[in-house]
Amino acid sequence: MKHLIYLLLGVGLFVSCFDDKGNYDYTDINEVTISGFSENTYSVISFIDTLRIEPEVKGTLSSKDESFEFTWKVIPENLDFSNVEEGEDFIVSQENNLNLPIALNAGKYICFYLVKDKASGVTYKHKFELQTRTTTSEGWLVLGDNGNNDARMDVVMYASEQDVIVARNIWANDNYEPGKPSKLQFSYHTYVNGTQTLMVTDKGTYKLDVLDLHAGDDNNFRWDFGISPDNVQIKASGFTHYTQPVYRAVIDDLGDLYVASFANYGSIYEYPCNQFNGEPIKMAPFLGIHYVYQWPYTFAPFLMYDATNQQFLAFRKDAAYPSEPDFAGEKLFEAKTGKDFVHGESGKGGLTWAILKDPNGSRYYYYVFKFLQDEMFEQVYHGEIVGTGLDQATMFACSNHFPYVFYVSNNKIYQFNVNTPETPAKEVLSFPGEEIKVIKFNPFVAWESYADWERAREFQLVVGTTVNGKEQDMGIMRLYDVPGLMEPLQLKHQIENLGNIVDITYKERASQ
């Protein structure tokens, strides 16, 4: 039976083939290939750069421009199309070659180059990515005092490793009167619209606008509180782990700690939670933060310092108040130190530093922590800083990647290696005719594919000075490479004619 079925099927197929006269006309189409694009994301600066691309279009029948219609589209990444006006299609050019002056908001864009063959009606496309920046979307923010007890802001931006764009006194033609400046704080996390840059003045604290960096009543930080204070002076701020933040926290000039949860959308700071064992305490202006992307779904607490009881504390998940930290590994010191807090910072290398001082003298000590899993800490380094001029030390900075502490004394910068604690700190920098205003390292934590030269800035010591006797544009910012083995610092960049420098921080590009 099966053989009969197969035979009938075969006969049917043969008849079908035999009856097909094969009377067809075949026409070749102009198959198109597109080349000439960079494999990397195009990066441009709005209102400064022009995006120029000259594609190469080849067809199997014709490669002449008149054979095609060209269309370029630029579409914001993660666009909410429900807010797009009807008919808007993001066309920026209909020429073969793109010559586009960029006037876009800072951000990432998905772009398409469309080539339509007129004869066949077939459209071919090439997709590429565009990253736009502005002089206020990314760069070194140099906060200064304009001499009238008001803030001045300069922005130093790198178009490439060597090309520097400086936007000086960006508020000069505006009516901002934020007050006499004292501090800049940049906090980053990967949640949309979560990154913030705080500027503190005698009039309050401002969340600088992400587009134009303006400071006004509309972005006064006081509105982040349930009961809005008249003047809030934020001395420390941050998020618990920048990729999976659970809490955001601030410490004000009164030593009050406020914590808000990301679990509650639109949460505000309500009541101070600076208590220990049921008693109110005063917090030092310090929040230790875990910056390293190591265990994405493990909570990393805040590390902080109780100035009342002179001890380190941690703020754990689901906690109401800080508590004693848990340590693993070798114990180098007690959480209760009996010393005064002087300086603290967390680095991209994974270490959190605290510099403390003997309350009865001028001896300084370093305490270095590493965040571990399960909300625990490792004690990495501890000892006394030894060096010249510590009795007159005014500023400290701790390296992101090396066991180095820098301090300023008598307008000179000294470097101390905690791996050789018996060796006194050595003088590494001085600036005759200038006054040192800022020394610091920047962790660079944004979830971005920075180029190698951009990431290298994590190693650089930032120094801000002002020229004595100069009334305007007296500020100078210098960046120094810090090699290993205590080798000499190497000047990488020097930017002059800035304001009367008060503070410096870097605003990373993922802040839109």
Short mmCIF file of C-alpha atoms in Angstrom, two decimals, residues 158-473:
data_model
loop_
_atom_site.label_atom_id
_atom_site.label_comp_id
_atom_site.label_asym_id
_atom_site.label_seq_id
_atom_site.Cartn_x
_atom_site.Cartn_y
_atom_site.Cartn_z
CA TYR A 158 37.94 66.99 27.65
CA ALA A 159 36.94 66.47 24.03
CA SER A 160 39.88 64.05 23.77
CA GLU A 161 42.92 63.18 25.83
CA GLN A 162 44.65 66.40 24.74
CA ASP A 163 41.82 68.71 23.65
CA VAL A 164 40.42 70.72 26.55
CA ILE A 165 37.31 72.90 26.44
CA VAL A 166 36.91 75.39 29.29
CA ALA A 167 33.58 77.09 29.96
CA ARG A 168 34.41 79.92 32.36
CA ASN A 169 31.97 81.53 34.74
CA ILE A 170 28.93 79.88 33.19
CA TRP A 171 26.50 81.83 35.44
CA ALA A 172 27.96 85.25 34.55
CA ASN A 173 24.93 86.34 32.50
CA ASP A 174 22.30 84.80 34.75
CA ASN A 175 20.57 86.06 37.84
CA TYR A 176 21.54 83.19 40.11
CA GLU A 177 22.44 84.25 43.64
CA PRO A 178 23.12 80.94 45.36
CA GLY A 179 25.35 82.44 48.06
CA LYS A 180 28.90 82.02 49.29
CA PRO A 181 30.05 78.53 48.24
CA SER A 182 31.70 75.94 50.48
CA LYS A 183 31.42 72.44 48.95
CA LEU A 184 30.60 70.29 45.89
CA GLN A 185 29.37 66.71 46.11
CA PHE A 186 28.73 64.34 43.20
CA SER A 187 26.78 61.11 43.75
CA TYR A 188 26.19 58.59 40.98
CA HIS A 189 23.95 55.60 40.54
CA THR A 190 22.50 53.81 37.53
CA TYR A 191 18.85 54.58 38.23
CA VAL A 192 17.34 56.94 35.65
CA ASN A 193 17.52 60.60 36.69
CA GLY A 194 19.03 59.61 40.02
CA THR A 195 22.53 61.03 39.78
CA GLN A 196 22.90 64.35 41.57
CA THR A 197 25.44 67.12 42.01
CA LEU A 198 25.07 69.06 45.26
CA MET A 199 26.46 72.54 45.82
CA VAL A 200 26.54 73.88 49.37
CA THR A 201 26.55 77.62 50.11
CA ASP A 202 25.75 79.79 53.11
CA LYS A 203 22.17 80.04 51.74
CA GLY A 204 21.61 76.30 51.53
CA THR A 205 22.24 73.21 49.42
CA TYR A 206 21.24 72.94 45.75
CA LYS A 207 20.82 69.97 43.41
CA LEU A 208 22.42 71.50 40.33
CA ASP A 209 20.27 71.15 37.23
CA VAL A 210 21.46 68.30 34.99
CA LEU A 211 21.22 70.42 31.83
CA ASP A 212 22.52 73.89 32.69
CA LEU A 213 23.83 73.40 36.26
CA HIS A 214 21.74 76.30 37.53
CA ALA A 215 21.07 76.69 41.24
CA GLY A 216 17.76 78.19 42.31
CA ASP A 217 14.81 77.79 44.62
CA ASP A 218 13.35 75.17 42.27
CA ASN A 219 16.22 72.78 42.99
CA ASN A 220 16.93 73.74 46.60
CA PHE A 221 17.67 70.54 48.51
CA ARG A 222 15.32 71.61 51.28
CA TRP A 223 12.42 70.26 49.21
CA ASP A 224 13.77 66.72 49.69
CA PHE A 225 12.74 66.88 53.36
CA GLY A 226 9.30 66.17 54.76
CA ILE A 227 9.55 69.22 56.99
CA SER A 228 11.58 71.59 54.85
CA PRO A 229 14.31 73.40 56.79
CA ASP A 230 14.97 77.04 55.96
CA ASN A 231 18.65 76.39 55.31
CA VAL A 232 20.05 72.88 55.01
CA GLN A 233 23.83 72.47 54.92
CA ILE A 234 24.68 69.00 53.59
CA LYS A 235 28.18 67.90 54.57
CA ALA A 236 28.09 64.33 53.25
CA SER A 237 25.82 62.48 50.83
CA GLY A 238 25.69 59.26 48.87
CA PHE A 239 23.95 56.06 47.77
CA THR A 240 24.52 52.51 48.97
CA HIS A 241 26.34 50.87 46.05
CA TYR A 242 25.96 52.67 42.77
CA THR A 243 24.51 49.81 40.67
CA GLN A 244 21.97 48.39 43.11
CA PRO A 245 21.22 51.29 45.48
CA VAL A 246 18.91 50.58 48.41
CA TYR A 247 19.30 53.79 50.42
CA ARG A 248 20.33 57.38 49.87
CA ALA A 249 21.60 59.32 52.85
CA VAL A 250 22.81 62.75 53.88
CA ILE A 251 24.52 64.19 56.94
CA ASP A 252 24.04 67.89 57.70
CA ASP A 253 26.14 70.44 59.55
CA LEU A 254 24.35 69.60 62.82
CA GLY A 255 25.57 66.02 62.61
CA ASP A 256 22.08 64.71 61.85
CA LEU A 257 21.77 61.63 59.63
CA TYR A 258 18.82 61.22 57.25
CA VAL A 259 18.17 58.05 55.24
CA ALA A 260 15.57 57.44 52.50
CA SER A 261 14.76 54.16 50.77
CA PHE A 262 14.76 53.64 47.01
CA ALA A 263 12.05 51.01 47.56
CA ASN A 264 9.56 53.82 48.06
CA TYR A 265 9.23 55.89 44.89
CA GLY A 266 9.52 59.60 45.59
CA SER A 267 10.64 58.99 49.16
CA ILE A 268 11.83 61.98 51.17
CA TYR A 269 14.02 62.52 54.19
CA GLU A 270 11.77 62.44 57.24
CA TYR A 271 13.30 62.19 60.71
CA PRO A 272 16.95 62.06 61.82
CA CYS A 273 18.16 58.55 62.57
CA ASN A 274 21.42 59.36 64.33
CA GLN A 275 20.96 57.28 67.44
CA PHE A 276 23.10 54.61 69.06
CA ASN A 277 21.81 52.36 71.81
CA GLY A 278 18.82 54.62 72.21
CA GLU A 279 20.86 57.81 72.71
CA PRO A 280 21.21 60.69 70.23
CA ILE A 281 24.66 61.06 68.67
CA LYS A 282 26.37 63.51 66.34
CA MET A 283 27.65 62.08 63.06
CA ALA A 284 30.93 63.10 61.44
CA PRO A 285 30.59 64.43 57.83
CA PHE A 286 31.42 61.07 56.27
CA LEU A 287 29.64 58.28 54.36
CA GLY A 288 31.80 55.35 53.30
CA ILE A 289 30.41 53.78 50.10
CA HIS A 290 31.16 50.60 48.17
CA TYR A 291 32.07 51.69 44.62
CA VAL A 292 33.28 48.40 43.16
CA TYR A 293 30.94 46.37 40.94
CA GLN A 294 31.70 42.99 42.46
CA TRP A 295 28.56 41.24 43.70
CA PRO A 296 25.62 42.89 41.98
CA TYR A 297 22.83 41.60 44.18
CA THR A 298 24.52 41.86 47.57
CA PHE A 299 23.75 44.88 49.71
CA ALA A 300 26.69 47.01 50.85
CA PRO A 301 25.96 49.22 53.89
CA PHE A 302 27.10 52.74 54.65
CA LEU A 303 30.18 53.12 56.83
CA MET A 304 30.08 56.18 59.09
CA TYR A 305 31.62 57.71 62.19
CA ASP A 306 29.95 58.55 65.49
CA ALA A 307 31.63 61.80 66.56
CA THR A 308 29.96 61.68 69.99
CA ASN A 309 31.31 58.28 71.04
CA GLN A 310 34.32 58.38 68.68
CA GLN A 311 33.54 55.09 66.96
CA PHE A 312 32.85 53.62 63.51
CA LEU A 313 29.29 52.54 62.76
CA ALA A 314 27.45 50.90 59.86
CA PHE A 315 23.96 51.46 58.51
CA ARG A 316 22.57 48.08 57.49
CA LYS A 317 19.67 47.04 55.33
CA ASP A 318 16.25 47.33 56.99
CA ALA A 319 17.84 49.13 59.93
CA ALA A 320 16.33 52.11 61.73
CA TYR A 321 19.60 53.38 63.20
CA PRO A 322 23.35 52.81 62.78
CA SER A 323 25.01 49.97 64.68
CA GLU A 324 28.47 48.56 65.29
CA PRO A 325 30.16 47.19 62.15
CA ASP A 326 31.03 43.50 61.83
CA PHE A 327 34.62 42.68 60.89
CA ALA A 328 36.13 39.60 59.26
CA GLY A 329 39.78 38.62 59.09
CA GLU A 330 42.66 40.07 61.08
CA LYS A 331 41.67 42.68 63.64
CA LEU A 332 43.90 45.75 63.48
CA PHE A 333 41.87 48.19 65.59
CA GLU A 334 38.70 48.58 67.62
CA ALA A 335 35.61 50.21 66.15
CA LYS A 336 35.65 52.56 69.13
CA THR A 337 38.82 54.60 68.55
CA GLY A 338 38.68 57.48 71.04
CA LYS A 339 39.85 59.84 68.29
CA ASP A 340 38.42 62.83 66.42
CA PHE A 341 37.33 62.50 62.81
CA VAL A 342 39.32 64.61 60.31
CA HIS A 343 38.82 63.18 56.80
CA GLY A 344 37.18 60.22 55.06
CA GLU A 345 36.65 59.00 51.50
CA SER A 346 35.87 55.91 49.47
CA GLY A 347 37.93 55.05 46.40
CA LYS A 348 37.23 53.17 43.18
CA GLY A 349 39.97 50.71 44.12
CA GLY A 350 37.63 49.27 46.75
CA LEU A 351 39.09 50.86 49.89
CA THR A 352 37.47 53.33 52.26
CA TRP A 353 39.80 55.60 54.22
CA ALA A 354 39.35 57.52 57.44
CA ILE A 355 41.91 59.92 58.92
CA LEU A 356 41.53 60.48 62.66
CA LYS A 357 43.37 62.72 65.09
CA ASP A 358 44.42 62.34 68.69
CA PRO A 359 42.12 64.79 70.52
CA ASN A 360 44.95 65.76 72.90
CA GLY A 361 47.61 66.49 70.30
CA SER A 362 48.48 66.64 66.62
CA ARG A 363 49.05 62.97 65.84
CA TYR A 364 47.09 61.58 62.89
CA TYR A 365 46.09 57.98 62.20
CA TYR A 366 44.76 56.13 59.16
CA TYR A 367 42.03 53.49 59.26
CA VAL A 368 41.40 51.63 56.01
CA PHE A 369 38.44 49.33 55.30
CA LYS A 370 37.31 47.01 52.55
CA PHE A 371 33.67 46.09 52.00
CA LEU A 372 32.94 42.36 52.13
CA GLN A 373 29.81 40.34 51.45
CA ASP A 374 27.12 39.83 54.09
CA GLU A 375 27.45 43.46 55.23
CA MET A 376 30.86 42.89 56.75
CA PHE A 377 34.15 44.78 56.58
CA GLU A 378 37.82 43.89 56.47
CA GLN A 379 40.39 46.00 58.29
CA VAL A 380 43.13 46.51 55.71
CA TYR A 381 45.54 49.12 57.11
CA HIS A 382 45.97 50.97 60.37
CA GLY A 383 48.74 53.09 61.76
CA GLU A 384 50.09 56.55 62.45
CA ILE A 385 50.99 59.05 59.75
CA VAL A 386 54.57 60.20 60.19
CA GLY A 387 55.91 63.32 58.51
CA THR A 388 56.82 66.99 58.59
CA GLY A 389 54.31 69.68 59.50
CA LEU A 390 51.48 67.44 60.68
CA ASP A 391 50.80 69.87 63.53
CA GLN A 392 49.70 72.34 60.82
CA ALA A 393 48.02 69.92 58.39
CA THR A 394 44.92 71.37 56.74
CA MET A 395 43.81 68.93 54.00
CA PHE A 396 44.08 65.21 53.25
CA ALA A 397 43.55 63.03 50.16
CA CYS A 398 43.78 59.24 49.82
CA SER A 399 44.69 57.46 46.60
CA ASN A 400 42.10 55.40 44.73
CA HIS A 401 44.55 52.65 43.86
CA PHE A 402 47.73 52.94 45.92
CA PRO A 403 48.27 52.92 49.72
CA TYR A 404 49.14 56.63 49.73
CA VAL A 405 47.96 59.46 51.94
CA PHE A 406 48.60 63.06 50.86
CA TYR A 407 48.31 66.07 53.14
CA VAL A 408 48.86 69.83 52.96
CA SER A 409 50.96 71.69 55.47
CA ASN A 410 52.45 75.18 55.19
CA ASN A 411 51.23 75.33 51.58
CA LYS A 412 53.17 72.20 50.61
CA ILE A 413 51.88 68.75 49.67
CA TYR A 414 53.35 65.66 51.33
CA GLN A 415 53.00 61.98 50.36
CA PHE A 416 52.97 59.11 52.87
CA ASN A 417 53.10 55.39 52.04
CA VAL A 418 51.21 53.23 54.56
CA ASN A 419 53.13 50.15 53.34
CA THR A 420 56.32 51.68 54.78
CA PRO A 421 54.90 53.31 57.93
CA GLU A 422 58.31 53.96 59.49
CA THR A 423 59.34 56.19 56.57
CA PRO A 424 58.23 59.82 57.04
CA ALA A 425 56.08 61.49 54.41
CA LYS A 426 58.03 63.28 51.72
CA GLU A 427 57.35 66.67 50.19
CA VAL A 428 56.16 66.22 46.60
CA LEU A 429 54.62 69.53 45.49
CA SER A 430 54.78 73.21 46.29
CA PHE A 431 53.57 76.30 44.44
CA PRO A 432 55.42 79.53 45.29
CA GLY A 433 53.14 82.52 44.88
CA GLU A 434 50.03 80.36 45.04
CA GLU A 435 47.74 79.07 47.79
CA ILE A 436 46.61 75.45 47.80
CA LYS A 437 42.81 75.26 48.04
CA VAL A 438 41.94 71.67 47.06
CA ILE A 439 43.61 68.26 46.90
CA LYS A 440 41.59 65.14 46.10
CA PHE A 441 41.17 61.98 44.06
CA ASN A 442 38.06 61.27 41.99
CA PRO A 443 36.67 57.71 41.93
CA PHE A 444 34.97 57.81 38.46
CA VAL A 445 32.21 55.32 39.11
CA ALA A 446 29.75 55.86 36.22
CA TRP A 447 28.56 52.74 34.45
CA GLU A 448 30.16 53.88 31.20
CA SER A 449 32.58 52.43 28.65
CA TYR A 450 35.24 55.06 29.21
CA ALA A 451 38.38 55.01 27.10
CA ASP A 452 41.62 53.99 28.81
CA TRP A 453 42.84 57.58 29.07
CA GLU A 454 39.56 58.55 30.72
CA ARG A 455 39.73 55.75 33.29
CA ALA A 456 43.34 56.71 34.02
CA ARG A 457 42.02 59.88 35.67
CA GLU A 458 41.16 57.72 38.69
CA PHE A 459 44.88 57.60 39.43
CA GLN A 460 45.37 61.36 39.19
CA LEU A 461 45.73 63.75 42.09
CA VAL A 462 43.65 66.89 41.55
CA VAL A 463 45.17 70.09 42.92
CA GLY A 464 43.42 73.45 42.95
CA THR A 465 45.33 76.65 43.75
CA THR A 466 44.87 80.40 43.51
CA VAL A 467 47.50 82.93 42.48
CA ASN A 468 48.34 85.38 45.23
CA GLY A 469 47.55 89.01 44.46
CA LYS A 470 45.44 88.27 41.40
CA GLU A 471 41.90 89.60 41.74
CA GLN A 472 40.19 87.81 38.85
CA ASP A 473 40.67 84.47 37.09
#
